[in-house]
Amino acid sequence: MSWDALFSMQGHGPYLLGAYGVTLALIGVEAFVLWRRARARRAARQAQPGGGRP
């Protein structure tokens, strides 16, 4: 598939771009949620007495 066909407003190009966009957005959301969860777990572990690394 050529770039012209992908970015044209005729045919399936907009649907493909939309599908790739949604997929990348969902991957980004998942990475952000996992990062926040890891930060929260690390903070909770360090808040416990003796939970931090020596």
PDB file of C-alpha atoms in Angstrom:
ATOM      1  CA  MET A   1       0.000   0.000   0.000  1.00  0.00           C
ATOM      2  CA  SER A   2       1.431   3.362  -0.985  1.00  0.00           C
ATOM      3  CA  TRP A   3       1.601   6.424   1.253  1.00  0.00           C
ATOM      4  CA  ASP A   4      -0.773   8.245  -1.074  1.00  0.00           C
ATOM      5  CA  ALA A   5      -3.364   5.509  -0.693  1.00  0.00           C
ATOM      6  CA  LEU A   6      -2.927   5.424   3.078  1.00  0.00           C
ATOM      7  CA  PHE A   7      -3.369   9.164   3.578  1.00  0.00           C
ATOM      8  CA  SER A   8      -6.061   9.709   0.954  1.00  0.00           C
ATOM      9  CA  MET A   9      -9.588  10.445   2.151  1.00  0.00           C
ATOM     10  CA  GLN A  10     -11.012   7.791  -0.150  1.00  0.00           C
ATOM     11  CA  GLY A  11     -11.116   4.092   0.522  1.00  0.00           C
ATOM     12  CA  HIS A  12      -9.850   2.441   3.685  1.00  0.00           C
ATOM     13  CA  GLY A  13      -6.961   4.786   4.516  1.00  0.00           C
ATOM     14  CA  PRO A  14      -8.712   6.786   7.264  1.00  0.00           C
ATOM     15  CA  TYR A  15      -9.931   3.591   8.922  1.00  0.00           C
ATOM     16  CA  LEU A  16      -6.438   2.122   8.918  1.00  0.00           C
ATOM     17  CA  LEU A  17      -4.957   5.312  10.348  1.00  0.00           C
ATOM     18  CA  GLY A  18      -7.701   5.391  12.974  1.00  0.00           C
ATOM     19  CA  ALA A  19      -7.069   1.773  13.931  1.00  0.00           C
ATOM     20  CA  TYR A  20      -3.321   2.363  14.240  1.00  0.00           C
ATOM     21  CA  GLY A  21      -3.955   5.555  16.203  1.00  0.00           C
ATOM     22  CA  VAL A  22      -6.287   3.848  18.662  1.00  0.00           C
ATOM     23  CA  THR A  23      -3.847   0.962  19.041  1.00  0.00           C
ATOM     24  CA  LEU A  24      -0.946   3.311  19.805  1.00  0.00           C
ATOM     25  CA  ALA A  25      -3.116   5.295  22.217  1.00  0.00           C
ATOM     26  CA  LEU A  26      -4.101   2.131  24.099  1.00  0.00           C
ATOM     27  CA  ILE A  27      -0.471   0.999  24.295  1.00  0.00           C
ATOM     28  CA  GLY A  28       0.424   4.417  25.695  1.00  0.00           C
ATOM     29  CA  VAL A  29      -2.366   4.274  28.275  1.00  0.00           C
ATOM     30  CA  GLU A  30      -1.304   0.798  29.362  1.00  0.00           C
ATOM     31  CA  ALA A  31       2.338   1.829  29.704  1.00  0.00           C
ATOM     32  CA  PHE A  32       1.308   4.885  31.754  1.00  0.00           C
ATOM     33  CA  VAL A  33      -0.896   2.795  34.072  1.00  0.00           C
ATOM     34  CA  LEU A  34       1.860   0.214  34.592  1.00  0.00           C
ATOM     35  CA  TRP A  35       4.384   2.985  35.305  1.00  0.00           C
ATOM     36  CA  ARG A  36       2.091   4.610  37.882  1.00  0.00           C
ATOM     37  CA  ARG A  37       1.386   1.258  39.518  1.00  0.00           C
ATOM     38  CA  ALA A  38       5.106   0.502  39.766  1.00  0.00           C
ATOM     39  CA  ARG A  39       5.759   3.942  41.296  1.00  0.00           C
ATOM     40  CA  ALA A  40       2.961   3.438  43.823  1.00  0.00           C
ATOM     41  CA  ARG A  41       4.258   0.009  44.814  1.00  0.00           C
ATOM     42  CA  ARG A  42       7.798   1.366  45.188  1.00  0.00           C
ATOM     43  CA  ALA A  43       6.566   4.276  47.307  1.00  0.00           C
ATOM     44  CA  ALA A  44       4.456   1.977  49.491  1.00  0.00           C
ATOM     45  CA  ARG A  45       7.395  -0.370  50.002  1.00  0.00           C
ATOM     46  CA  GLN A  46       9.701   2.494  51.005  1.00  0.00           C
ATOM     47  CA  ALA A  47       7.064   3.928  53.363  1.00  0.00           C
ATOM     48  CA  GLN A  48       7.066   0.709  55.400  1.00  0.00           C
ATOM     49  CA  PRO A  49       9.542   0.509  58.270  1.00  0.00           C
ATOM     50  CA  GLY A  50      12.660  -1.205  56.977  1.00  0.00           C
ATOM     51  CA  GLY A  51      11.176  -1.337  53.491  1.00  0.00           C
ATOM     52  CA  GLY A  52      13.840   0.720  51.761  1.00  0.00           C
ATOM     53  CA  ARG A  53      17.048  -0.730  50.475  1.00  0.00           C
ATOM     54  CA  PRO A  54      20.125  -0.321  52.714  1.00  0.00           C
TER      55      PRO A  54
END
